[in-house]
Amino acid sequence: MAVMIYASAMALHAWDAARDDAEWRQWLAQGRDFGQLTVAGEDGGYPQVVPLHFRFDGAALVEAHLAAANPVWRQLRRRPRVTLSVIDDYAYVPGAWRAGAGARPEHGVPTSFYAAVLLRGAVEIVDDHAELAGLLNRQLAHHHHRGAEVAVGAPPYGPMLAGITGLRLRVVEVEATFKYDGQKSAGHRERVAEGLLRRDQGRDRAACAQLLRRGAATATADRAAQPKVRE
């Protein structure tokens, strides 16, 4: 099922966009299963943001659960349209690393590197205990759970089902950004990569890996686009 539709909420440039569905799907599949669910506010109030673990089926379905007492359910029953945001591999890049050739380092423009995927769609609320048990078992399997399964009416988890509500998010729109100086030269990216590896703090190594991966993909695409010269 193709769901890739790029909106403009993140001021998306062509060079920062995911190259295809496979890129953002693979990025999520690499252990990125924690995000923030944004729900419409009540009567024009602030949006509600709920951190949660989730399971993405790799196609167009997200499953998760929250405590039944969570106040977000009231809004979800009224307005089920949500955005699930996942952000990782981010790093602050000092201006000195990005100064152009011949420019003074202190005149360089700093930026942020990051990968971000926004999954949007309508939430289906799961109250039925049998359906909820299945949903929870799929989540547990995703997280390599080594304990008992969830079964209605059976200990240890069955009696706890009344305190949990599940959700299914049917993804209809995706906005995926990989912001790693894709518009810059190979030499520029290599210089910034060296800076990230030297600093080696926080997610610097992950950001560097994305920077080099995206750069290599750009070089490959550029070579493929070059016209063949007949001898």
PDB file of C-alpha atoms in Angstrom:
ATOM      1  CA  MET A   1       0.000   0.000   0.000  1.00  0.00           C
ATOM      2  CA  ALA A   2       1.568   3.308  -1.056  1.00  0.00           C
ATOM      3  CA  VAL A   3       1.062   6.007   1.558  1.00  0.00           C
ATOM      4  CA  MET A   4       3.928   8.413   0.881  1.00  0.00           C
ATOM      5  CA  ILE A   5       2.528  11.932   0.601  1.00  0.00           C
ATOM      6  CA  TYR A   6       4.853  14.800   1.453  1.00  0.00           C
ATOM      7  CA  ALA A   7       3.312  17.859   3.074  1.00  0.00           C
ATOM      8  CA  SER A   8       5.034  21.150   3.877  1.00  0.00           C
ATOM      9  CA  ALA A   9       4.861  21.282   7.686  1.00  0.00           C
ATOM     10  CA  MET A  10       8.634  20.802   8.028  1.00  0.00           C
ATOM     11  CA  ALA A  11       9.584  23.184   5.191  1.00  0.00           C
ATOM     12  CA  LEU A  12      10.748  20.163   3.240  1.00  0.00           C
ATOM     13  CA  HIS A  13      13.407  20.750   0.583  1.00  0.00           C
ATOM     14  CA  ALA A  14      13.762  18.299  -2.265  1.00  0.00           C
ATOM     15  CA  TRP A  15      17.283  17.347  -1.188  1.00  0.00           C
ATOM     16  CA  ASP A  16      16.067  16.491   2.348  1.00  0.00           C
ATOM     17  CA  ALA A  17      13.107  14.326   1.338  1.00  0.00           C
ATOM     18  CA  ALA A  18      13.147  10.559   1.653  1.00  0.00           C
ATOM     19  CA  ARG A  19      14.180   9.135  -1.705  1.00  0.00           C
ATOM     20  CA  ASP A  20      11.359   6.591  -1.658  1.00  0.00           C
ATOM     21  CA  ASP A  21       9.076   4.667   0.683  1.00  0.00           C
ATOM     22  CA  ALA A  22      11.786   2.107   1.356  1.00  0.00           C
ATOM     23  CA  GLU A  23      14.112   4.662   2.956  1.00  0.00           C
ATOM     24  CA  TRP A  24      11.802   5.785   5.737  1.00  0.00           C
ATOM     25  CA  ARG A  25      10.352   2.309   6.246  1.00  0.00           C
ATOM     26  CA  GLN A  26      13.838   0.834   6.731  1.00  0.00           C
ATOM     27  CA  TRP A  27      14.767   3.677   9.075  1.00  0.00           C
ATOM     28  CA  LEU A  28      11.760   2.923  11.296  1.00  0.00           C
ATOM     29  CA  ALA A  29      12.484  -0.811  11.160  1.00  0.00           C
ATOM     30  CA  GLN A  30      15.953  -0.251  12.604  1.00  0.00           C
ATOM     31  CA  GLY A  31      14.643  -0.186  16.173  1.00  0.00           C
ATOM     32  CA  ARG A  32      12.821   3.151  16.037  1.00  0.00           C
ATOM     33  CA  ASP A  33       9.567   2.353  17.800  1.00  0.00           C
ATOM     34  CA  PHE A  34       9.115   5.204  20.267  1.00  0.00           C
ATOM     35  CA  GLY A  35       7.482   8.471  19.332  1.00  0.00           C
ATOM     36  CA  GLN A  36       5.074  11.227  20.262  1.00  0.00           C
ATOM     37  CA  LEU A  37       1.388  11.033  19.400  1.00  0.00           C
ATOM     38  CA  THR A  38      -0.137  14.462  18.800  1.00  0.00           C
ATOM     39  CA  VAL A  39      -3.874  14.779  19.333  1.00  0.00           C
ATOM     40  CA  ALA A  40      -6.112  17.787  18.706  1.00  0.00           C
ATOM     41  CA  GLY A  41      -6.736  19.978  21.738  1.00  0.00           C
ATOM     42  CA  GLU A  42     -10.122  20.287  23.347  1.00  0.00           C
ATOM     43  CA  ASP A  43     -12.265  23.209  22.122  1.00  0.00           C
ATOM     44  CA  GLY A  44      -9.341  25.080  20.602  1.00  0.00           C
ATOM     45  CA  GLY A  45      -6.964  24.352  23.491  1.00  0.00           C
ATOM     46  CA  TYR A  46      -3.405  23.168  23.257  1.00  0.00           C
ATOM     47  CA  PRO A  47      -2.736  19.945  21.340  1.00  0.00           C
ATOM     48  CA  GLN A  48      -2.019  16.963  23.565  1.00  0.00           C
ATOM     49  CA  VAL A  49       1.276  15.138  23.044  1.00  0.00           C
ATOM     50  CA  VAL A  50       1.642  11.593  24.368  1.00  0.00           C
ATOM     51  CA  PRO A  51       4.989   9.715  24.323  1.00  0.00           C
ATOM     52  CA  LEU A  52       4.541   6.011  23.613  1.00  0.00           C
ATOM     53  CA  HIS A  53       6.069   2.836  22.282  1.00  0.00           C
ATOM     54  CA  PHE A  54       4.426   1.461  19.147  1.00  0.00           C
ATOM     55  CA  ARG A  55       4.622  -1.355  16.622  1.00  0.00           C
ATOM     56  CA  PHE A  56       4.682  -0.471  12.929  1.00  0.00           C
ATOM     57  CA  ASP A  57       3.833  -3.327  10.593  1.00  0.00           C
ATOM     58  CA  GLY A  58       6.153  -2.002   7.889  1.00  0.00           C
ATOM     59  CA  ALA A  59       3.273  -1.089   5.573  1.00  0.00           C
ATOM     60  CA  ALA A  60       0.566   1.246   6.883  1.00  0.00           C
ATOM     61  CA  LEU A  61      -0.528   0.129  10.359  1.00  0.00           C
ATOM     62  CA  VAL A  62       0.662   1.331  13.775  1.00  0.00           C
ATOM     63  CA  GLU A  63      -0.482  -0.404  16.967  1.00  0.00           C
ATOM     64  CA  ALA A  64      -0.022   0.892  20.510  1.00  0.00           C
ATOM     65  CA  HIS A  65      -1.775   1.081  23.861  1.00  0.00           C
ATOM     66  CA  LEU A  66      -2.178   3.465  26.775  1.00  0.00           C
ATOM     67  CA  ALA A  67      -3.784   3.370  30.179  1.00  0.00           C
ATOM     68  CA  ALA A  68      -7.567   3.468  29.891  1.00  0.00           C
ATOM     69  CA  ALA A  69      -7.558   6.386  32.341  1.00  0.00           C
ATOM     70  CA  ASN A  70      -5.414   8.537  30.053  1.00  0.00           C
ATOM     71  CA  PRO A  71      -7.379  11.734  29.318  1.00  0.00           C
ATOM     72  CA  VAL A  72      -6.303  11.630  25.668  1.00  0.00           C
ATOM     73  CA  TRP A  73      -8.972   9.007  24.905  1.00  0.00           C
ATOM     74  CA  ARG A  74     -11.782  11.526  25.269  1.00  0.00           C
ATOM     75  CA  GLN A  75     -10.305  13.636  22.497  1.00  0.00           C
ATOM     76  CA  LEU A  76      -9.485  10.648  20.317  1.00  0.00           C
ATOM     77  CA  ARG A  77     -13.097   9.518  20.436  1.00  0.00           C
ATOM     78  CA  ARG A  78     -14.176  12.959  19.247  1.00  0.00           C
ATOM     79  CA  ARG A  79     -11.363  13.698  16.809  1.00  0.00           C
ATOM     80  CA  PRO A  80      -9.433  10.564  15.815  1.00  0.00           C
ATOM     81  CA  ARG A  81      -7.048  12.226  13.328  1.00  0.00           C
ATOM     82  CA  VAL A  82      -3.504  12.223  14.746  1.00  0.00           C
ATOM     83  CA  THR A  83       0.166  12.608  13.913  1.00  0.00           C
ATOM     84  CA  LEU A  84       2.798  10.208  15.253  1.00  0.00           C
ATOM     85  CA  SER A  85       6.239  11.821  15.239  1.00  0.00           C
ATOM     86  CA  VAL A  86       9.529   9.883  15.372  1.00  0.00           C
ATOM     87  CA  ILE A  87      12.842  11.782  15.493  1.00  0.00           C
ATOM     88  CA  ASP A  88      16.388  10.406  15.802  1.00  0.00           C
ATOM     89  CA  ASP A  89      19.974  10.697  14.528  1.00  0.00           C
ATOM     90  CA  TYR A  90      20.093  14.410  15.319  1.00  0.00           C
ATOM     91  CA  ALA A  91      23.073  16.648  15.967  1.00  0.00           C
ATOM     92  CA  TYR A  92      23.892  20.350  16.177  1.00  0.00           C
ATOM     93  CA  VAL A  93      26.413  21.372  13.536  1.00  0.00           C
ATOM     94  CA  PRO A  94      28.520  24.483  14.384  1.00  0.00           C
ATOM     95  CA  GLY A  95      28.848  27.192  11.773  1.00  0.00           C
ATOM     96  CA  ALA A  96      32.631  26.844  11.612  1.00  0.00           C
ATOM     97  CA  TRP A  97      32.276  23.342  10.162  1.00  0.00           C
ATOM     98  CA  ARG A  98      30.048  24.652   7.362  1.00  0.00           C
ATOM     99  CA  ALA A  99      31.932  27.775   6.322  1.00  0.00           C
ATOM    100  CA  GLY A 100      32.463  27.909   2.577  1.00  0.00           C
ATOM    101  CA  ALA A 101      35.839  27.884   0.872  1.00  0.00           C
ATOM    102  CA  GLY A 102      37.694  31.116   1.597  1.00  0.00           C
ATOM    103  CA  ALA A 103      35.165  32.237   4.230  1.00  0.00           C
ATOM    104  CA  ARG A 104      36.062  32.992   7.818  1.00  0.00           C
ATOM    105  CA  PRO A 105      35.059  30.035  10.093  1.00  0.00           C
ATOM    106  CA  GLU A 106      33.150  32.353  12.431  1.00  0.00           C
ATOM    107  CA  HIS A 107      30.957  33.419   9.498  1.00  0.00           C
ATOM    108  CA  GLY A 108      29.723  29.886   8.828  1.00  0.00           C
ATOM    109  CA  VAL A 109      26.022  29.180   9.271  1.00  0.00           C
ATOM    110  CA  PRO A 110      25.174  26.539  11.907  1.00  0.00           C
ATOM    111  CA  THR A 111      22.386  24.043  11.359  1.00  0.00           C
ATOM    112  CA  SER A 112      20.667  20.977  12.785  1.00  0.00           C
ATOM    113  CA  PHE A 113      20.921  17.502  11.330  1.00  0.00           C
ATOM    114  CA  TYR A 114      18.054  15.108  11.982  1.00  0.00           C
ATOM    115  CA  ALA A 115      15.889  12.349  10.602  1.00  0.00           C
ATOM    116  CA  ALA A 116      12.163  12.695  11.207  1.00  0.00           C
ATOM    117  CA  VAL A 117       9.150  10.688  10.124  1.00  0.00           C
ATOM    118  CA  LEU A 118       5.589  11.912  10.668  1.00  0.00           C
ATOM    119  CA  LEU A 119       2.847   9.298  10.309  1.00  0.00           C
ATOM    120  CA  ARG A 120      -0.662  10.700   9.939  1.00  0.00           C
ATOM    121  CA  GLY A 121      -4.075   9.102   9.839  1.00  0.00           C
ATOM    122  CA  ALA A 122      -7.166   8.195  11.822  1.00  0.00           C
ATOM    123  CA  VAL A 123      -7.068   6.188  15.027  1.00  0.00           C
ATOM    124  CA  GLU A 124      -9.327   3.210  15.652  1.00  0.00           C
ATOM    125  CA  ILE A 125      -9.842   2.628  19.386  1.00  0.00           C
ATOM    126  CA  VAL A 126      -9.579  -0.981  20.586  1.00  0.00           C
ATOM    127  CA  ASP A 127     -11.732  -1.745  23.637  1.00  0.00           C
ATOM    128  CA  ASP A 128     -12.633  -5.376  22.961  1.00  0.00           C
ATOM    129  CA  HIS A 129     -10.518  -7.543  25.266  1.00  0.00           C
ATOM    130  CA  ALA A 130      -9.893 -10.294  22.717  1.00  0.00           C
ATOM    131  CA  GLU A 131      -8.720  -7.777  20.099  1.00  0.00           C
ATOM    132  CA  LEU A 132      -6.709  -5.943  22.733  1.00  0.00           C
ATOM    133  CA  ALA A 133      -4.975  -9.154  23.812  1.00  0.00           C
ATOM    134  CA  GLY A 134      -3.926  -9.800  20.208  1.00  0.00           C
ATOM    135  CA  LEU A 135      -2.649  -6.260  19.845  1.00  0.00           C
ATOM    136  CA  LEU A 136      -0.638  -6.519  23.071  1.00  0.00           C
ATOM    137  CA  ASN A 137       0.857  -9.879  22.081  1.00  0.00           C
ATOM    138  CA  ARG A 138       2.023  -8.419  18.776  1.00  0.00           C
ATOM    139  CA  GLN A 139       3.641  -5.518  20.630  1.00  0.00           C
ATOM    140  CA  LEU A 140       5.282  -7.889  23.106  1.00  0.00           C
ATOM    141  CA  ALA A 141       6.635 -10.046  20.284  1.00  0.00           C
ATOM    142  CA  HIS A 142       8.017  -6.937  18.600  1.00  0.00           C
ATOM    143  CA  HIS A 143       9.905  -6.132  21.807  1.00  0.00           C
ATOM    144  CA  HIS A 144      11.154  -9.745  22.155  1.00  0.00           C
ATOM    145  CA  HIS A 145       9.118 -10.359  25.308  1.00  0.00           C
ATOM    146  CA  ARG A 146      10.206 -13.544  27.122  1.00  0.00           C
ATOM    147  CA  GLY A 147       7.294 -13.821  29.533  1.00  0.00           C
ATOM    148  CA  ALA A 148       3.724 -15.047  29.454  1.00  0.00           C
ATOM    149  CA  GLU A 149       1.286 -14.184  26.665  1.00  0.00           C
ATOM    150  CA  VAL A 150      -1.773 -12.018  27.157  1.00  0.00           C
ATOM    151  CA  ALA A 151      -4.969 -14.071  27.301  1.00  0.00           C
ATOM    152  CA  VAL A 152      -8.455 -12.883  28.236  1.00  0.00           C
ATOM    153  CA  GLY A 153      -9.303 -13.918  31.801  1.00  0.00           C
ATOM    154  CA  ALA A 154      -5.973 -15.680  32.328  1.00  0.00           C
ATOM    155  CA  PRO A 155      -3.211 -14.536  34.674  1.00  0.00           C
ATOM    156  CA  PRO A 156      -0.938 -12.722  34.800  1.00  0.00           C
ATOM    157  CA  TYR A 157      -2.049 -10.156  32.224  1.00  0.00           C
ATOM    158  CA  GLY A 158      -5.667 -11.013  31.489  1.00  0.00           C
ATOM    159  CA  PRO A 159      -7.070  -9.315  34.609  1.00  0.00           C
ATOM    160  CA  MET A 160      -5.187  -6.133  33.661  1.00  0.00           C
ATOM    161  CA  LEU A 161      -6.937  -5.670  30.295  1.00  0.00           C
ATOM    162  CA  ALA A 162      -9.665  -3.533  31.844  1.00  0.00           C
ATOM    163  CA  GLY A 163      -7.065  -0.885  32.650  1.00  0.00           C
ATOM    164  CA  ILE A 164      -5.717  -0.617  29.088  1.00  0.00           C
ATOM    165  CA  THR A 165      -7.050   0.730  25.802  1.00  0.00           C
ATOM    166  CA  GLY A 166      -5.445  -0.006  22.440  1.00  0.00           C
ATOM    167  CA  LEU A 167      -5.216   2.006  19.255  1.00  0.00           C
ATOM    168  CA  ARG A 168      -4.688   1.277  15.598  1.00  0.00           C
ATOM    169  CA  LEU A 169      -3.419   4.077  13.412  1.00  0.00           C
ATOM    170  CA  ARG A 170      -4.134   3.553   9.715  1.00  0.00           C
ATOM    171  CA  VAL A 171      -1.417   5.624   8.065  1.00  0.00           C
ATOM    172  CA  VAL A 172      -2.590   7.598   5.049  1.00  0.00           C
ATOM    173  CA  GLU A 173       0.074  10.310   4.892  1.00  0.00           C
ATOM    174  CA  VAL A 174       3.786  10.286   5.618  1.00  0.00           C
ATOM    175  CA  GLU A 175       6.236  13.162   5.816  1.00  0.00           C
ATOM    176  CA  ALA A 176       9.833  11.955   5.980  1.00  0.00           C
ATOM    177  CA  THR A 177      12.864  14.221   6.259  1.00  0.00           C
ATOM    178  CA  PHE A 178      16.561  13.326   6.290  1.00  0.00           C
ATOM    179  CA  LYS A 179      18.232  16.695   6.793  1.00  0.00           C
ATOM    180  CA  TYR A 180      21.960  16.171   6.275  1.00  0.00           C
ATOM    181  CA  ASP A 181      23.275  18.921   3.959  1.00  0.00           C
ATOM    182  CA  GLY A 182      22.074  17.069   0.895  1.00  0.00           C
ATOM    183  CA  GLN A 183      22.475  20.234  -1.184  1.00  0.00           C
ATOM    184  CA  LYS A 184      26.190  20.547  -0.361  1.00  0.00           C
ATOM    185  CA  SER A 185      29.255  19.126  -2.080  1.00  0.00           C
ATOM    186  CA  ALA A 186      30.888  15.816  -1.232  1.00  0.00           C
ATOM    187  CA  GLY A 187      33.890  17.679   0.193  1.00  0.00           C
ATOM    188  CA  HIS A 188      31.647  19.724   2.458  1.00  0.00           C
ATOM    189  CA  ARG A 189      29.902  16.601   3.779  1.00  0.00           C
ATOM    190  CA  GLU A 190      33.222  14.873   4.419  1.00  0.00           C
ATOM    191  CA  ARG A 191      34.467  17.887   6.402  1.00  0.00           C
ATOM    192  CA  VAL A 192      31.333  17.947   8.548  1.00  0.00           C
ATOM    193  CA  ALA A 193      31.524  14.178   9.053  1.00  0.00           C
ATOM    194  CA  GLU A 194      35.067  14.550  10.384  1.00  0.00           C
ATOM    195  CA  GLY A 195      33.845  17.197  12.822  1.00  0.00           C
ATOM    196  CA  LEU A 196      31.060  14.948  14.098  1.00  0.00           C
ATOM    197  CA  LEU A 197      33.448  12.049  14.639  1.00  0.00           C
ATOM    198  CA  ARG A 198      35.954  14.253  16.449  1.00  0.00           C
ATOM    199  CA  ARG A 199      33.308  15.662  18.784  1.00  0.00           C
ATOM    200  CA  ASP A 200      31.650  12.247  19.269  1.00  0.00           C
ATOM    201  CA  GLN A 201      28.916  13.341  21.671  1.00  0.00           C
ATOM    202  CA  GLY A 202      25.270  12.345  21.941  1.00  0.00           C
ATOM    203  CA  ARG A 203      24.033  11.135  18.553  1.00  0.00           C
ATOM    204  CA  ASP A 204      26.991  12.497  16.573  1.00  0.00           C
ATOM    205  CA  ARG A 205      28.002   9.078  15.230  1.00  0.00           C
ATOM    206  CA  ALA A 206      24.453   8.260  14.164  1.00  0.00           C
ATOM    207  CA  ALA A 207      24.128  11.641  12.439  1.00  0.00           C
ATOM    208  CA  CYS A 208      27.486  11.104  10.739  1.00  0.00           C
ATOM    209  CA  ALA A 209      26.373   7.703   9.451  1.00  0.00           C
ATOM    210  CA  GLN A 210      23.239   9.264   7.959  1.00  0.00           C
ATOM    211  CA  LEU A 211      25.251  12.106   6.436  1.00  0.00           C
ATOM    212  CA  LEU A 212      27.621   9.689   4.701  1.00  0.00           C
ATOM    213  CA  ARG A 213      24.829   7.301   3.662  1.00  0.00           C
ATOM    214  CA  ARG A 214      22.783  10.068   2.077  1.00  0.00           C
ATOM    215  CA  GLY A 215      25.878  11.496   0.408  1.00  0.00           C
ATOM    216  CA  ALA A 216      26.791   8.130  -1.087  1.00  0.00           C
ATOM    217  CA  ALA A 217      23.238   7.701  -2.389  1.00  0.00           C
ATOM    218  CA  THR A 218      23.365  11.170  -3.963  1.00  0.00           C
ATOM    219  CA  ALA A 219      26.667  10.374  -5.698  1.00  0.00           C
ATOM    220  CA  THR A 220      25.268   7.106  -7.031  1.00  0.00           C
ATOM    221  CA  ALA A 221      22.129   8.823  -8.322  1.00  0.00           C
ATOM    222  CA  ASP A 222      24.197  11.550  -9.969  1.00  0.00           C
ATOM    223  CA  ARG A 223      26.378   9.005 -11.780  1.00  0.00           C
ATOM    224  CA  ALA A 224      23.321   7.101 -12.967  1.00  0.00           C
ATOM    225  CA  ALA A 225      21.806  10.317 -14.325  1.00  0.00           C
ATOM    226  CA  GLN A 226      24.870  11.233 -16.368  1.00  0.00           C
ATOM    227  CA  PRO A 227      24.363  10.692 -20.106  1.00  0.00           C
ATOM    228  CA  LYS A 228      26.225   7.783 -21.660  1.00  0.00           C
ATOM    229  CA  VAL A 229      28.970   8.835 -24.082  1.00  0.00           C
ATOM    230  CA  ARG A 230      29.221   6.723 -27.207  1.00  0.00           C
ATOM    231  CA  GLU A 231      32.741   5.897 -28.251  1.00  0.00           C
TER     232      GLU A 231
END
